[in-house]
CSV table of C-alpha atoms in Angstrom, one decimal:
chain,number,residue,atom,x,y,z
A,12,UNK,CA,7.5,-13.1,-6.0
A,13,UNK,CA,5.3,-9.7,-5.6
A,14,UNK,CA,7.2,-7.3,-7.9
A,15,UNK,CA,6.0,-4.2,-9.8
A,16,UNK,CA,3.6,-1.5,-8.9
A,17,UNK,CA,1.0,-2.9,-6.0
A,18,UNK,CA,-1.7,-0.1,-5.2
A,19,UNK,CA,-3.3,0.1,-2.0
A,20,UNK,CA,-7.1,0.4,-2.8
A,21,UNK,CA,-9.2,2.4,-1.4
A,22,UNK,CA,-12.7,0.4,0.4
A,23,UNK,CA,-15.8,1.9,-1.4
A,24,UNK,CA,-19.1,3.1,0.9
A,25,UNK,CA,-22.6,3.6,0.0
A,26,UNK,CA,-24.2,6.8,1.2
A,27,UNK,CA,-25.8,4.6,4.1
A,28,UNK,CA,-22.1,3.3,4.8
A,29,UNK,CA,-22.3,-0.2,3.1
A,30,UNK,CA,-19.5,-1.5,1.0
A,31,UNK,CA,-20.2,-0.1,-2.6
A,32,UNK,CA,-18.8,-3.4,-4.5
A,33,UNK,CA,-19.8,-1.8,-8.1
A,34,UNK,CA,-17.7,0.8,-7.3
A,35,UNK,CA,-14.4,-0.7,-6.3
A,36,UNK,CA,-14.7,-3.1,-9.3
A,37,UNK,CA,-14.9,-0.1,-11.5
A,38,UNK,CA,-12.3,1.2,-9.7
A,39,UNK,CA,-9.8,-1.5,-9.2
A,40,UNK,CA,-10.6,-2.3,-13.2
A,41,UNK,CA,-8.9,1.0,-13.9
A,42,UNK,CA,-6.2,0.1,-11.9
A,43,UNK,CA,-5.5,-3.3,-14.0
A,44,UNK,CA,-5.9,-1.4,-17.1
A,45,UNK,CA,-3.4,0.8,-16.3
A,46,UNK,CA,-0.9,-2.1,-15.9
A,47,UNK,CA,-0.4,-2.5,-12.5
A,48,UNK,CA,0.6,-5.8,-10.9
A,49,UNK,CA,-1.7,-6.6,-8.1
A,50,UNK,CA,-3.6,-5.3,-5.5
A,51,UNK,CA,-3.8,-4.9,-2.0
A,52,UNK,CA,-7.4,-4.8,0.0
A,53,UNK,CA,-8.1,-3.2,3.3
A,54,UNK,CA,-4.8,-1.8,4.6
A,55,UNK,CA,-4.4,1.9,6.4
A,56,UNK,CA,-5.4,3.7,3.2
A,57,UNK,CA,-8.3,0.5,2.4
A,58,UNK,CA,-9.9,1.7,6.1
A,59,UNK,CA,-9.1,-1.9,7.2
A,60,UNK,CA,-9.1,-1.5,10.8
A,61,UNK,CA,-12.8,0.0,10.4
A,62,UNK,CA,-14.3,-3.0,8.5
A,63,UNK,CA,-15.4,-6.5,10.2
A,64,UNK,CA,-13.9,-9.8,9.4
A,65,UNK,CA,-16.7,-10.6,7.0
A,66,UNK,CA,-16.2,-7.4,4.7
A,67,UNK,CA,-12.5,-7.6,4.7
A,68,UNK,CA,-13.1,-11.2,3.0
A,69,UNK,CA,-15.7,-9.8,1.0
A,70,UNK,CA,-13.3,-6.9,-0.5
A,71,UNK,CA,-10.7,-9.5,-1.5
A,72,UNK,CA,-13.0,-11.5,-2.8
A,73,UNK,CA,-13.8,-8.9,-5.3
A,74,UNK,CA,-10.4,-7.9,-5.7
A,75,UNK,CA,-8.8,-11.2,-6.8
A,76,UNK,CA,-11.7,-11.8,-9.0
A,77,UNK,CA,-11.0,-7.8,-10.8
A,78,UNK,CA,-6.9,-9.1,-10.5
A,79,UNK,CA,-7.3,-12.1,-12.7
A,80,UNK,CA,-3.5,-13.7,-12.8
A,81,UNK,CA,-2.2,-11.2,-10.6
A,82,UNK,CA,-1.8,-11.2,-7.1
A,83,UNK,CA,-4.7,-9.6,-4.9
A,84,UNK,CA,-3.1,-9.9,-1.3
A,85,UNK,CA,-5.4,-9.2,2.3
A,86,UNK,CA,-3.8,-6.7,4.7
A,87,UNK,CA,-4.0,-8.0,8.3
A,88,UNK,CA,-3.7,-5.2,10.8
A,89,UNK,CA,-5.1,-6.4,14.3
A,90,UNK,CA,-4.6,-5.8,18.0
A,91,UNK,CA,-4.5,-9.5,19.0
A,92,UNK,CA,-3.0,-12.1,17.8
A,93,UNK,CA,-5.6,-14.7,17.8
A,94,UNK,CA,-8.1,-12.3,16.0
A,95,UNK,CA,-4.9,-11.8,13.1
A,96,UNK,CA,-4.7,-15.5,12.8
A,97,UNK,CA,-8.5,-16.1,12.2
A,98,UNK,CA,-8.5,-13.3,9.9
A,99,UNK,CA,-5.6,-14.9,7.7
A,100,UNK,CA,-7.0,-18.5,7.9
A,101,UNK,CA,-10.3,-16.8,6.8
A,102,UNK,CA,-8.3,-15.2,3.9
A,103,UNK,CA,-6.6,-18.3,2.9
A,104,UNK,CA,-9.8,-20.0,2.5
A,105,UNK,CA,-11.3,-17.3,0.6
A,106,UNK,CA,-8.3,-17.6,-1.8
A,107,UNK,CA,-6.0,-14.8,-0.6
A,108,UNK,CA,-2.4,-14.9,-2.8
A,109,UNK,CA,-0.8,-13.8,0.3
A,110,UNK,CA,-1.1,-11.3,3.5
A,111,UNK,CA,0.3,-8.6,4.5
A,112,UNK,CA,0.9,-8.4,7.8
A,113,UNK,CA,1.3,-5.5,10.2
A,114,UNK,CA,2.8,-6.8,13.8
A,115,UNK,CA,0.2,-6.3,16.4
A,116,UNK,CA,-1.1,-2.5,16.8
A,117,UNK,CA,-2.3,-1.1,19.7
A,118,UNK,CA,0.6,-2.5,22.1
A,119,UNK,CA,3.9,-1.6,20.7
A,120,UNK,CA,5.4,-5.2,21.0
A,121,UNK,CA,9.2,-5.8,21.5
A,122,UNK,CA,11.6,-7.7,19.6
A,123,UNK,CA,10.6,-11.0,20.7
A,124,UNK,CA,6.8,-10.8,20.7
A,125,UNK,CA,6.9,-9.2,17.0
A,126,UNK,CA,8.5,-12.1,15.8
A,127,UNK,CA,6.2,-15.0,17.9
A,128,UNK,CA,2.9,-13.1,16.1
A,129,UNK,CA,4.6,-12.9,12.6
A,130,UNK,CA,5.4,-16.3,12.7
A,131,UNK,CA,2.3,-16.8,14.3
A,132,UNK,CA,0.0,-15.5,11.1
A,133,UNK,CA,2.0,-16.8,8.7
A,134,UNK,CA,1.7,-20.3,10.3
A,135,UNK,CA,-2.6,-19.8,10.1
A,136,UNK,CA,-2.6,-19.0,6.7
A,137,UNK,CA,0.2,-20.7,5.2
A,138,UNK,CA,0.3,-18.5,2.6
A,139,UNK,CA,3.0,-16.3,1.1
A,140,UNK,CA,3.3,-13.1,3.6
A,141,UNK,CA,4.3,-9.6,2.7
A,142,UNK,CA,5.9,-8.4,6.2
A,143,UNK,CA,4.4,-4.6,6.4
A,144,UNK,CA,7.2,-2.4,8.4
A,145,UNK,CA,6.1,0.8,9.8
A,146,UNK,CA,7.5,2.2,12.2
A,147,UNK,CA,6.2,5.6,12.5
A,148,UNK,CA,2.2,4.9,11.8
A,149,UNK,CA,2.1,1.2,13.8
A,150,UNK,CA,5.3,2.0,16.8
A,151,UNK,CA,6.6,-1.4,15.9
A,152,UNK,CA,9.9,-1.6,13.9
A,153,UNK,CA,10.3,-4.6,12.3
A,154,UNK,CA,14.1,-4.8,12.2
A,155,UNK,CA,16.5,-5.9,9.5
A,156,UNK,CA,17.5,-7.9,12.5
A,157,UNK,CA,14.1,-9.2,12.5
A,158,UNK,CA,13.9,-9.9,8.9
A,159,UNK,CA,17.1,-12.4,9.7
A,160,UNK,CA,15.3,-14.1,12.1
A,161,UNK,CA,12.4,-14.7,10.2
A,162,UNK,CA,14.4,-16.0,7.2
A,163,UNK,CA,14.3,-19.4,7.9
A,164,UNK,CA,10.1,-19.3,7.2
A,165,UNK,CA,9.6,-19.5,3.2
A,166,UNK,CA,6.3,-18.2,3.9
A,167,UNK,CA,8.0,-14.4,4.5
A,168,UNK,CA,8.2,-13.7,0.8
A,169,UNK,CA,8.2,-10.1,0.8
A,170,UNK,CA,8.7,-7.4,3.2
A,171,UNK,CA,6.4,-3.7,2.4
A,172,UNK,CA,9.9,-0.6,3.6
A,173,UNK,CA,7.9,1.9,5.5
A,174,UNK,CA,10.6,3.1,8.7
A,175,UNK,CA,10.9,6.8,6.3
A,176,UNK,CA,14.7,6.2,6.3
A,177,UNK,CA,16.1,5.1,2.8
A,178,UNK,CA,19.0,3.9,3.9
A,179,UNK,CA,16.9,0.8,5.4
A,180,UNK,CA,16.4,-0.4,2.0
A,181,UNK,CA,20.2,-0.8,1.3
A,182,UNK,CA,20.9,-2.2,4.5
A,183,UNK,CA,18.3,-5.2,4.1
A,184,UNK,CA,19.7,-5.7,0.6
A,185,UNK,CA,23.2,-5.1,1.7
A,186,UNK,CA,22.6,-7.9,4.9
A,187,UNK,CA,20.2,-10.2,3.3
A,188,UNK,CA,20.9,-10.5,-0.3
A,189,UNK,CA,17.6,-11.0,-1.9
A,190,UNK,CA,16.0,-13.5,0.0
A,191,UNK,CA,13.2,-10.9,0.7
A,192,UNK,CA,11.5,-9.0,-2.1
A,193,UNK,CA,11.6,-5.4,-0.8
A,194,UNK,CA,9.0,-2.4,-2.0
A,195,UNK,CA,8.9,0.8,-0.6
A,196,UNK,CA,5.4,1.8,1.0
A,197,UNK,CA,6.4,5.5,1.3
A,198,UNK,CA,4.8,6.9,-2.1
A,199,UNK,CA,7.2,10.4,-1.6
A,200,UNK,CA,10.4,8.0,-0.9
A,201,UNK,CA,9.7,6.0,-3.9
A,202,UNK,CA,12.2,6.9,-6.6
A,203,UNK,CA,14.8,6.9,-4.0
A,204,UNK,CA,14.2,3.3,-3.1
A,205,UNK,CA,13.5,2.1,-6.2
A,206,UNK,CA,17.1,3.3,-7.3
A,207,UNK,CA,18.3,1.6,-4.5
A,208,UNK,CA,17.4,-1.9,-5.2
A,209,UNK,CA,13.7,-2.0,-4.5
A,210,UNK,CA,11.8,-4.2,-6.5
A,211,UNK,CA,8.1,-3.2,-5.8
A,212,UNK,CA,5.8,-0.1,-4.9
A,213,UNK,CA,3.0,-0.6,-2.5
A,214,UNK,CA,1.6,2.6,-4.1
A,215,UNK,CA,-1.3,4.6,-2.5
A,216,UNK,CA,-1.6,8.0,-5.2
A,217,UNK,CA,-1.3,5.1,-7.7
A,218,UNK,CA,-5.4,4.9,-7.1
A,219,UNK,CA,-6.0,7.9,-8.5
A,220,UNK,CA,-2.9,8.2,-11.3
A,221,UNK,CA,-2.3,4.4,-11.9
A,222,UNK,CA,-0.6,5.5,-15.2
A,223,UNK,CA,2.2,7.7,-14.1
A,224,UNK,CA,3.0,4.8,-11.1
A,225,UNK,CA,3.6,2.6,-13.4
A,226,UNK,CA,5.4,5.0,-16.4
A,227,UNK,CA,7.9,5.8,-13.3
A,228,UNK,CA,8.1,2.1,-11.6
A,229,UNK,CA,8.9,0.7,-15.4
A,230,UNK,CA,11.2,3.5,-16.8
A,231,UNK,CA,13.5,3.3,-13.6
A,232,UNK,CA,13.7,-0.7,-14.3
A,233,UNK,CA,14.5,0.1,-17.6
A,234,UNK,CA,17.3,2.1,-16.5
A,235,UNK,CA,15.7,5.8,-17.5
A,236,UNK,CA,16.2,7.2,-15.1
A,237,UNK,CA,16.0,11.1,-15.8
A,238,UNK,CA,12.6,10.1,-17.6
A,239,UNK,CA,11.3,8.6,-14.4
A,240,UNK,CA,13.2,11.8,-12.1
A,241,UNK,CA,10.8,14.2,-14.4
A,242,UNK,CA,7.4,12.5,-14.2
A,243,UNK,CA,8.2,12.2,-10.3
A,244,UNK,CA,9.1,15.7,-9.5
A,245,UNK,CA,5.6,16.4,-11.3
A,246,UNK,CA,3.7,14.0,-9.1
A,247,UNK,CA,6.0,15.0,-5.7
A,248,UNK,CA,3.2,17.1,-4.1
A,249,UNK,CA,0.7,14.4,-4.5
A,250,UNK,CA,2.7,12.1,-3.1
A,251,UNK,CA,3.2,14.0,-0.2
A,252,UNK,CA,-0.4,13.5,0.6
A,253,UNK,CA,0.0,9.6,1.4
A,254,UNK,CA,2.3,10.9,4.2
A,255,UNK,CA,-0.2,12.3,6.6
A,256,UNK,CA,-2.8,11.3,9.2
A,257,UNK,CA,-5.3,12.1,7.4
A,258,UNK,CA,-4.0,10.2,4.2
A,259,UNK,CA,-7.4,8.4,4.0
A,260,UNK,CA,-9.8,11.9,3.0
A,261,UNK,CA,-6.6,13.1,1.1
A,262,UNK,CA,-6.2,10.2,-1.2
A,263,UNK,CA,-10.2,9.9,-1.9
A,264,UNK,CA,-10.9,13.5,-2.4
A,265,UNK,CA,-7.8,13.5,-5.0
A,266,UNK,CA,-9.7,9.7,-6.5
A,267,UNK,CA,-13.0,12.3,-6.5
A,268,UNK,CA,-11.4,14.8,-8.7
A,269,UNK,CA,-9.7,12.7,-11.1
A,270,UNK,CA,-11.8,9.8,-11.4
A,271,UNK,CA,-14.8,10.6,-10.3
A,272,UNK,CA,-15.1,8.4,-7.5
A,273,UNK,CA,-16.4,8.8,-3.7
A,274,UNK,CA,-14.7,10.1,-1.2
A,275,UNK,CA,-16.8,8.7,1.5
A,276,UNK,CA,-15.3,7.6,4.6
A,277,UNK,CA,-16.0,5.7,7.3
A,278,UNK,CA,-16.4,7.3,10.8
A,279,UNK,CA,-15.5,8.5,12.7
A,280,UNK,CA,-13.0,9.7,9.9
A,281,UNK,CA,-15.1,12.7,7.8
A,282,UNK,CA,-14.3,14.1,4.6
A,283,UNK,CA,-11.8,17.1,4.6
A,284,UNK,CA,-13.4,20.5,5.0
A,285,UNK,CA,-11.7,23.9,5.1
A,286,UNK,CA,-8.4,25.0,5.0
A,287,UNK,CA,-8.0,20.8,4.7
A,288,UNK,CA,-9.6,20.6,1.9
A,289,UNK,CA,-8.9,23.8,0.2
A,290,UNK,CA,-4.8,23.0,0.2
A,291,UNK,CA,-5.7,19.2,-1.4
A,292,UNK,CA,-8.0,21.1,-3.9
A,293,UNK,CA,-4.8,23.4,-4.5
A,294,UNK,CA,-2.4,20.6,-5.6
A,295,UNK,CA,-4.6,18.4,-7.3
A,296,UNK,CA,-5.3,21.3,-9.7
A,297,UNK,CA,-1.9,22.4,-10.1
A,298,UNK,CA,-1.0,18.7,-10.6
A,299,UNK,CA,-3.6,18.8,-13.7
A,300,UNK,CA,-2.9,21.6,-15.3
A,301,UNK,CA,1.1,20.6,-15.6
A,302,UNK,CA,0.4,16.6,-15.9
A,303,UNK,CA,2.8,15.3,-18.3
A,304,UNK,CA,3.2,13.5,-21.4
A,305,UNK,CA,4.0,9.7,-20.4
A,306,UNK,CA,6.8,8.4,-22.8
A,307,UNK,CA,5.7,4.9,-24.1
A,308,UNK,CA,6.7,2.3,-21.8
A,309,UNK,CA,5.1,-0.8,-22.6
């Protein structure tokens, strides 16, 4: 259902820390152009957690509308269960394509109460969910064990491959056929899954080179594959940068540099400063000076 290159945008701030709508329509517009295949508002790299209710809604808004026939999905990412199903009833009624959900944060739930609150959202929405599996960032693993159990819901269309071990992709194939669609969410694991079986990329450094996410996405499907190994050994160190704590003021300060966007952030997060900022800096202008050729693949 969700398939293809699926950036994680970035949420837009005025100087007096409003959301900058013309701005993130110019923004996700360059991401459509580029050719990829949806988008996906107000997850850990969108600041979600930072935003009320109402400006979540009013990002997605703006994001289906820049998306057109493509999917524009709503991350929900709370601590409580209630609040994650009013935000995905809210998101249904504003015209969400789907969710993604991440199982509650704050408490690490176990087996048992991850599945009640998945099943939970998915039941307030009623809308396709992407199931958002990260282990290391949220403490909650959403199992392939999980995934089984939750298989009897058509509403869990999709599940977002963030545990940092490759071999899960394999093993939810391997166990559940493809009765899930599975895209990596690890930007530096991506070729690796992708050559495994995975049929999507929940890209974050996609916001800032939308063209060479997609060149790499479409030449592995096309099965060219030492095309695709080349433009991603080029675009490696930037990746890296989605894998951090402080993945937020990488990615915008690389989306500053190359597109000329904000980097503004919402606090308490700041914008990098020194040695921070001076190593991002470093591989972004590395990363231009040796940014490839793209071989046509339209």
């Amino acid at each position: 259902m969700w398939q293809g290159v699926i950036p994680a945008v970035t949420t837009k701030f005025t100087p007096d820390d409003a959301l900058d709508l013309k701005e993130m329509e110019r923004c996700f517009d360059y991401l459509m152009q580029a050719g990829c295949d949806g988008l996906i508002a107000c997850g850990s790299l969108g600041e979600g957690p930072l935003l009320s209710h109402a400006e979540r809604i009013e990002v997605l808004k703006l994001a289906k509308q820049v998306a057109g026939h493509r999917p524009a999905l709503l991350t929900v990412a709370e601590a409580a269960t209630r609040d994650a199903c009013v935000l995905a009833e809210k998101a249904a009624h504003a015209g969400a394509d789907g969710l993604m959900v991440v199982p509650g944060t704050i408490y690490h739930s176990n087996h048992r109460e991850t599945v009640t609150a998945l099943r939970a959202v998915a039941a307030a929405a009623d809308l396709p969910v992407m199931i958002y599996s990260n282990r290391l960032a949220y403490r909650v693993d959403v199992t392939t064990d999980m995934l089984e159990e939750l298989a009897d819901d058509a509403r869990f269309v999709a599940v977002k491959e963030s545990s940092d071990d490759i071999r899960r992709t394999t093993e939810i194939i391997r166990r559940l056929g493809r009765r899930y669609d599975v895209l990596t969410g690890v930007d530096n694991l991506a070729f690796e899954a992708l050559t495994a079986g995975a049929v999507g990329w929940v890209a974050g450094l996609a916001v800032a080179f939308p063209h060479e996410t997609v060149a790499i996405f479409r030449l592995i499907r096309g099965g060219r594959y030492a095309e695709a190994l080349e433009i991603y050994r080029w675009f490696r160190p930037l990746l890296d940068l989605d894998v951090s704590t402080y993945l937020v003021q990488n990615i915008k300060l690389v989306e500053a540099l190359v597109t000329q966007s904000s980097e503004r952030v919402r606090a308490p997060r700041l914008p990098l400063d020194g040695a921070q900022r001076e190593r991002v800096l470093a591989v972004v202008t590395e990363a231009l000076r040796q940014r490839p050729q793209l071989p046509d693949v339209a």
